[in-house]
Short mmCIF file of C-alpha atoms and ligand atoms in Angstrom, two decimals:
data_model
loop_
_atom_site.label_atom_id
_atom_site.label_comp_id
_atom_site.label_asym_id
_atom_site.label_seq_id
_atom_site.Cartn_x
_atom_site.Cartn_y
_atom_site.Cartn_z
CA UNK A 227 0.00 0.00 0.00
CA UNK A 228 1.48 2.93 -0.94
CA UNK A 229 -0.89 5.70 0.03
CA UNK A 230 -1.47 6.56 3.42
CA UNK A 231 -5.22 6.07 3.29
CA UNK A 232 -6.35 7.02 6.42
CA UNK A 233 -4.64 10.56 6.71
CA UNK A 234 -6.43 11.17 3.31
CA UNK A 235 -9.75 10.37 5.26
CA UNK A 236 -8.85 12.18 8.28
CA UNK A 237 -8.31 15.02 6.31
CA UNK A 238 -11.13 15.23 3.91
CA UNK A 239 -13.37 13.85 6.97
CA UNK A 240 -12.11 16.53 9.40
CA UNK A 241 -12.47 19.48 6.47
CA UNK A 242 -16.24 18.41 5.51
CA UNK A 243 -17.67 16.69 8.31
CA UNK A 244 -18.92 14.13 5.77
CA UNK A 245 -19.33 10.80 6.54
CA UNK A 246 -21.28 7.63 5.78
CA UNK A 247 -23.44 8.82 2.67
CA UNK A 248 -23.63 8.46 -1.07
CA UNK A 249 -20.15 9.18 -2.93
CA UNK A 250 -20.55 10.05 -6.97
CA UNK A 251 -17.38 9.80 -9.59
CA UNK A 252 -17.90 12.22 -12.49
CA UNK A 253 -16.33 11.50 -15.54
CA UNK A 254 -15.15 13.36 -18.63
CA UNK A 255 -17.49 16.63 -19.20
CA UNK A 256 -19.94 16.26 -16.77
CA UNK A 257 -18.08 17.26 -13.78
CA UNK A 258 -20.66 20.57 -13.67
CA UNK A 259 -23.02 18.35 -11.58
CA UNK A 260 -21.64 19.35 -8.95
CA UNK A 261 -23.55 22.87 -9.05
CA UNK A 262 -26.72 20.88 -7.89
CA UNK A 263 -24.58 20.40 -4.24
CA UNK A 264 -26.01 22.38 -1.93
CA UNK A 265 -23.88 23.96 1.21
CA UNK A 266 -20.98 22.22 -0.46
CA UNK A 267 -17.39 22.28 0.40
CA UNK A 268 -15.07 21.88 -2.21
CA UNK A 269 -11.75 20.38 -1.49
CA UNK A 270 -9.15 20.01 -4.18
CA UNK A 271 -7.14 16.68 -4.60
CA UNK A 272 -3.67 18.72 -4.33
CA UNK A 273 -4.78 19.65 -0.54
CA UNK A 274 -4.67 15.96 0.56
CA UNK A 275 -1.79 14.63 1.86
CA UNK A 276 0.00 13.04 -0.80
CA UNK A 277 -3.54 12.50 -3.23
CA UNK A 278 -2.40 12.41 -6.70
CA UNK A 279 -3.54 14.71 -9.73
CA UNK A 280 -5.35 13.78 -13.31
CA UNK A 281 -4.08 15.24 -16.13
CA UNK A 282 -6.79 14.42 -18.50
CA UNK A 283 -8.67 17.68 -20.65
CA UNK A 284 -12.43 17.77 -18.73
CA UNK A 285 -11.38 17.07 -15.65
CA UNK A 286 -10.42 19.24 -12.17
CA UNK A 287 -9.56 17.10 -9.67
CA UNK A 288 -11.39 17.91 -6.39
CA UNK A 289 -13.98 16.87 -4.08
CA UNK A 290 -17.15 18.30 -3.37
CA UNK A 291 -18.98 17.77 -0.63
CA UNK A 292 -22.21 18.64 1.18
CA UNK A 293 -26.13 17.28 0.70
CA UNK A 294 -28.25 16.30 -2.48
CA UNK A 295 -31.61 17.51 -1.42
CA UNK A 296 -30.82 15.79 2.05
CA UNK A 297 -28.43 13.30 1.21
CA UNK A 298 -25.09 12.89 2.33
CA UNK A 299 -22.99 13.25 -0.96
CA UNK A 300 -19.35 13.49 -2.27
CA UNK A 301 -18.15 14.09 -5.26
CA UNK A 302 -15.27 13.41 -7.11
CA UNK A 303 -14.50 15.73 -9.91
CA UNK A 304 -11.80 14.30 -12.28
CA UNK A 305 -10.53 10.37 -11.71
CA UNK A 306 -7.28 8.78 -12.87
CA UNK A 307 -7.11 6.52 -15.41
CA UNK A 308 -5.21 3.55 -16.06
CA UNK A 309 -3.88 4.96 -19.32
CA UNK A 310 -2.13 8.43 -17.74
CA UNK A 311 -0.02 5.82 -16.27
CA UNK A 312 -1.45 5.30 -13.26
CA UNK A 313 -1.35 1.74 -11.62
CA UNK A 314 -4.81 0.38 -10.58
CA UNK A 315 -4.10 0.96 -6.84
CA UNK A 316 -3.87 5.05 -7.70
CA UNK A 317 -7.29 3.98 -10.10
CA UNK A 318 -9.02 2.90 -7.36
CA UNK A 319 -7.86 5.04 -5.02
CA UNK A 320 -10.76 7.21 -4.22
CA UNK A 321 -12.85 4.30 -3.98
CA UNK A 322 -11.02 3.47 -1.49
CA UNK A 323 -10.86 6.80 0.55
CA UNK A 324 -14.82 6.58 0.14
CA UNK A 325 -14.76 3.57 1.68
CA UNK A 326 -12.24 5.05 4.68
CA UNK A 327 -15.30 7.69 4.92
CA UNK A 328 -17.80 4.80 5.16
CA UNK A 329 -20.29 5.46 1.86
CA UNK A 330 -21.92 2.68 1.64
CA UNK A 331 -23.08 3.31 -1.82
CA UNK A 332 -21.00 4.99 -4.54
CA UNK A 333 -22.05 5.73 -8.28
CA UNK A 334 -19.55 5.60 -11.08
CA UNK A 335 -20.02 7.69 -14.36
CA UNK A 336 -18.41 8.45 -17.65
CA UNK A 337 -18.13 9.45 -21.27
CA UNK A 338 -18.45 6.31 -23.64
CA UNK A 339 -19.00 5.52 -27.06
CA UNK A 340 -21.86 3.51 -28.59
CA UNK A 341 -21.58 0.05 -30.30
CA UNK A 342 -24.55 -0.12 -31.35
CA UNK A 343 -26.00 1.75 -33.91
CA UNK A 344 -29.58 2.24 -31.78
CA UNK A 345 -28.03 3.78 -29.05
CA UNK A 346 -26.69 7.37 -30.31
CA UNK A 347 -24.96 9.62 -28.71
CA UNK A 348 -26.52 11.78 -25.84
CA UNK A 349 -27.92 8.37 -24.29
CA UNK A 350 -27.53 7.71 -20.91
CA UNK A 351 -27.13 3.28 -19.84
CA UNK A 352 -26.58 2.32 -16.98
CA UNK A 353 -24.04 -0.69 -16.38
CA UNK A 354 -26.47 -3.43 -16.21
CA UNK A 355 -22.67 -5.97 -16.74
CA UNK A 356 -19.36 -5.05 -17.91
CA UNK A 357 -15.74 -6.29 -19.64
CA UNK A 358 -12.65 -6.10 -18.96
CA UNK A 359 -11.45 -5.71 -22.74
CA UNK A 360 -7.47 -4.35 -21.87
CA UNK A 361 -6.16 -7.68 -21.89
CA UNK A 362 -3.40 -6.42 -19.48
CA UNK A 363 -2.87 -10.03 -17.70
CA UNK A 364 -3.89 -12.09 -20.14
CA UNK A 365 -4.83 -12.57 -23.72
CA UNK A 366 -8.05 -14.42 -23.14
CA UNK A 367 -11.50 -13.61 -24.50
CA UNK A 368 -13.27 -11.35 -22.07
CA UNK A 369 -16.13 -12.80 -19.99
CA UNK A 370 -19.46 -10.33 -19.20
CA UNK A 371 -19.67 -9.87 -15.23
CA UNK A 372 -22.61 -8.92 -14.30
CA UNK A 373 -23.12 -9.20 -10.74
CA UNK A 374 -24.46 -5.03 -10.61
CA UNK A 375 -26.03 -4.26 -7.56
CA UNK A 376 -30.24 -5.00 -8.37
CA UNK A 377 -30.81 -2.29 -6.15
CA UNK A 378 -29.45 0.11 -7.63
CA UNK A 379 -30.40 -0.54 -11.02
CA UNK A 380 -33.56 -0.37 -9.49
CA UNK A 381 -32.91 2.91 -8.15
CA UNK A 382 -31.48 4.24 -11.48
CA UNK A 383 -34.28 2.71 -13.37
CA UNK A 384 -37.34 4.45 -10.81
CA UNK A 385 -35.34 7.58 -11.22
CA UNK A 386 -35.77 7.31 -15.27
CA UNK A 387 -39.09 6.83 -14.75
CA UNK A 388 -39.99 9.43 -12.45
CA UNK A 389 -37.71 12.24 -14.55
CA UNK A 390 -38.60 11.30 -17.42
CA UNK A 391 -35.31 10.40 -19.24
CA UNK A 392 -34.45 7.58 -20.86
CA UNK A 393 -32.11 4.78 -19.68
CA UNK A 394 -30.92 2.38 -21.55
CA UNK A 395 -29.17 -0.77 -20.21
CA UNK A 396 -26.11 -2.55 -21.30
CA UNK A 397 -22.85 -3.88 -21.03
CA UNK A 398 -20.09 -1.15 -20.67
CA UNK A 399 -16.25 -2.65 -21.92
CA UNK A 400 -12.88 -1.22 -20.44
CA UNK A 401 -10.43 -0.81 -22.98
CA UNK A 402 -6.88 0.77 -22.22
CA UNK A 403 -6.42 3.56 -24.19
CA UNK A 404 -5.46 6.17 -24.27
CA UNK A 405 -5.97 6.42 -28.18
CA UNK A 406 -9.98 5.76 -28.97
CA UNK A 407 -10.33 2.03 -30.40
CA UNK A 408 -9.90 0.74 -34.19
CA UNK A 409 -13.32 -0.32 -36.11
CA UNK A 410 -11.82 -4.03 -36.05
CA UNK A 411 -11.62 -3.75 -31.93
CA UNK A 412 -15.26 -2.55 -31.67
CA UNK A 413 -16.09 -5.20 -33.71
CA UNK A 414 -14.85 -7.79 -32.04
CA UNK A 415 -16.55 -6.39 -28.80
CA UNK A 416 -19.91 -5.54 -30.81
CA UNK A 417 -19.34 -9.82 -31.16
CA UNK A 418 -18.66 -10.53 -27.35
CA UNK A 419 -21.70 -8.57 -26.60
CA UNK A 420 -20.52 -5.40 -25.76
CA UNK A 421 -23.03 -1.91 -26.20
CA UNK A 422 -20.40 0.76 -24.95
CA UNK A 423 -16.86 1.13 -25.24
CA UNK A 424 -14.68 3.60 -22.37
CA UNK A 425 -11.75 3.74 -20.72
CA UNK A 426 -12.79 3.92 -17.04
CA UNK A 427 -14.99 2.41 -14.43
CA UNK A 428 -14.47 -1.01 -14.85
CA UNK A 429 -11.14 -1.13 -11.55
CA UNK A 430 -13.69 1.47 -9.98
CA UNK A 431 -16.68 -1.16 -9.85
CA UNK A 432 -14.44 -4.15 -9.08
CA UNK A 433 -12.82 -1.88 -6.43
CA UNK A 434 -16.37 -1.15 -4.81
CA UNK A 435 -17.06 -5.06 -4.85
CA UNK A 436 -14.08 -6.44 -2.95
CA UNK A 437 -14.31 -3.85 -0.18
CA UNK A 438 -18.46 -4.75 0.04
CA UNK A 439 -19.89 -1.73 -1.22
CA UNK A 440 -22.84 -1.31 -3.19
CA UNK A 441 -22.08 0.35 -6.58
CA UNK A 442 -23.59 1.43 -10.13
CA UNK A 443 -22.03 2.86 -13.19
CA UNK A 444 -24.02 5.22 -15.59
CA UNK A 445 -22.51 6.47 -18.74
CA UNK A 446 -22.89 9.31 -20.94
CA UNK A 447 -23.05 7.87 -24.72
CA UNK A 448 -21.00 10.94 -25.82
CA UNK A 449 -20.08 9.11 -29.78
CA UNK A 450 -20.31 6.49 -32.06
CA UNK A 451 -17.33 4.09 -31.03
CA UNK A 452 -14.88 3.92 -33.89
CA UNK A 453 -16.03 2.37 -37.41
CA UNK A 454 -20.10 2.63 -36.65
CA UNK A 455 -20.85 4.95 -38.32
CA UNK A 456 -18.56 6.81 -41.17
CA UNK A 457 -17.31 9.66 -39.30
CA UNK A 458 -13.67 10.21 -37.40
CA UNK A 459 -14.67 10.77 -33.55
CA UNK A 460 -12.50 13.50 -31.32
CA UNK A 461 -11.97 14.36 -27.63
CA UNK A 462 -14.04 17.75 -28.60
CA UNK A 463 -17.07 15.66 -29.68
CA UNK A 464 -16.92 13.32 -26.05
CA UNK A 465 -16.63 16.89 -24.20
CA UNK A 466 -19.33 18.39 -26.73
CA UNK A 467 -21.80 15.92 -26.22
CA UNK A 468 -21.34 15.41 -22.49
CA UNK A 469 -21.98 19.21 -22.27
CA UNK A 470 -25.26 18.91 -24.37
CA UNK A 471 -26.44 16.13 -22.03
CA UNK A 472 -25.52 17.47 -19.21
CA UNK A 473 -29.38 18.22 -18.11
CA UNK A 474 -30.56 14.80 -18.95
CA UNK A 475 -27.69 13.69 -16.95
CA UNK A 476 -28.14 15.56 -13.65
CA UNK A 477 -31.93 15.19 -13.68
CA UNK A 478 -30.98 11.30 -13.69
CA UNK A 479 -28.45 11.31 -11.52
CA UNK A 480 -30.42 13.63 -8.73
CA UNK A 481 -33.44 11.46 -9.01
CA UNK A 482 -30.80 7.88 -8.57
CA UNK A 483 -29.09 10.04 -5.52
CA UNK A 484 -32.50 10.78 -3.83
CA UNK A 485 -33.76 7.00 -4.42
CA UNK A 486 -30.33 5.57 -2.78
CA UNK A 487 -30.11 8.33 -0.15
CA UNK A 488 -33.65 6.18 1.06
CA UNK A 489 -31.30 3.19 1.85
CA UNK A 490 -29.44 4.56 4.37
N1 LIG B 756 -13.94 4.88 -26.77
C1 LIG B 756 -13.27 4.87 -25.59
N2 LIG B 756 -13.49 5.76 -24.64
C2 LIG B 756 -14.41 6.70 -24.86
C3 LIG B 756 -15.13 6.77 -26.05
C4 LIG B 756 -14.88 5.81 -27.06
O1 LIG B 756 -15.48 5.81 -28.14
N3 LIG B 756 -15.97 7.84 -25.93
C5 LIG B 756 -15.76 8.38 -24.72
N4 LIG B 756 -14.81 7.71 -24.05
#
């Protein structure tokens, strides 16, 4: 373990007074969430003892903290990926800190693009199973897990419902990056099943699992993945879209936050 843990939860604990609630990760463009915090505090990562930084365009790096109508919320703004070079314990590092702060449920978002041709972009899905497709350890054919929390589908799905915006469900696949897939690799994971394609998430959720606590992923469709349809797709469209979505997207989320917020 390389990262003091516990000093980064003393501190971020004794700064907001936060503890045991609902903990959000907001990925690429739709960090602005945040605005919907109310009495927040706002805590950035290079203020905790030895936290590291992102580097990635669309991301800030700092915690916000404070209620969701009444719930207990933090939220991280900007994550670190496994492509910047980080190694999967610096990944999952704020899930772990969460955990230090005892949230007992955590969602998980991001940008992704769409491998299917009836999901376009400015959809949101929520992770109903996922693969890991960055054949780090091994070059074996990945394997759908999909042992999501029920109940918080179930939250996300009620929150659709009652917001009126659509949700789609599907199977989100990790790839490394940090260039955007070829048409032949989103291919082959349009054959293993796969619906979205990002570059996140995936150590976040398996993170969550092995320290026992409940989590959901819910991703922005920001593009067609690569070879789709016949267009070339850029950082600027991900950030573009995420922005155009971002109402649909905090309407959502709010509504999932105030459904799990009735769990506690
Ligand atoms: N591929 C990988 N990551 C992404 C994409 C994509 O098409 N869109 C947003 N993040």
């Amino acid at each position: 373990m390389k990262y003091l843990i516990l000093d980064m939860a003393d501190y971020v604990g004794s700064r907001s007074g936060f503890m045991h609630g609902v903990a959000i990760i907001l990925g690429s463009g739709l960090g602005d969430f945040t605005e919907q915090i109310q009495t927040p505090v706002v805590i950035p990562y290079h203020a905790i003892p030895n936290y590291p930084q992102p580097t990635v365009e669309g991301h800030s790096g700092e915690f916000v903290i404070g209620n969701y109508k009444s719930v207990p919320l933090i939220a991280a703004k900007g994550r670190f990926h496994y492509y910047e070079g980080h190694d999967i314990e610096t990944v999952t590092l704020p899930i772990q800190l969460f955990h230090k702060l005892g949230v007992k449920y955590i969602i998980i978002t991001n940008a992704a693009g769409s491998v299917r041709k009836n999901m376009p972009p400015g959809t949101l899905m929520a992770i109903s199973g996922y693969m890991d497709c960055t054949f780090r350890e091994n070059l074996s054919i990945p394997q759908i897990v999909d042992d999501i929390s029920s109940k918080l589908l179930g939250c996300a799905e009620e929150a659709s419902n009652r917001v009126n915006v659509k949700l789609e469900n599907g199977i989100y696949c990790w790839t490394q990056g940090p260039a955007y897939e070829t048409p032949a690799e989103v291919e082959f994971i349009r054959n293993l099943g796969g619906d979205a394609v990002g570059m996140s998430t995936v150590p976040e959720l398996q993170a969550a699992e092995q320290l026992g606590i409940e989590a959901i992923g819910i991703s922005t469709i920001t593009n067609y993945a690569a070879g789709i349809i016949d267009q070339p797709l850029t950082h600027g469209e991900v950030i573009e879209t995420a922005n155009r979505t971002k109402d649909d997207f905090a309407d959502l989320i709010g509504a999932t936050i105030e459904n799990i917020g009735e769990l506690l």
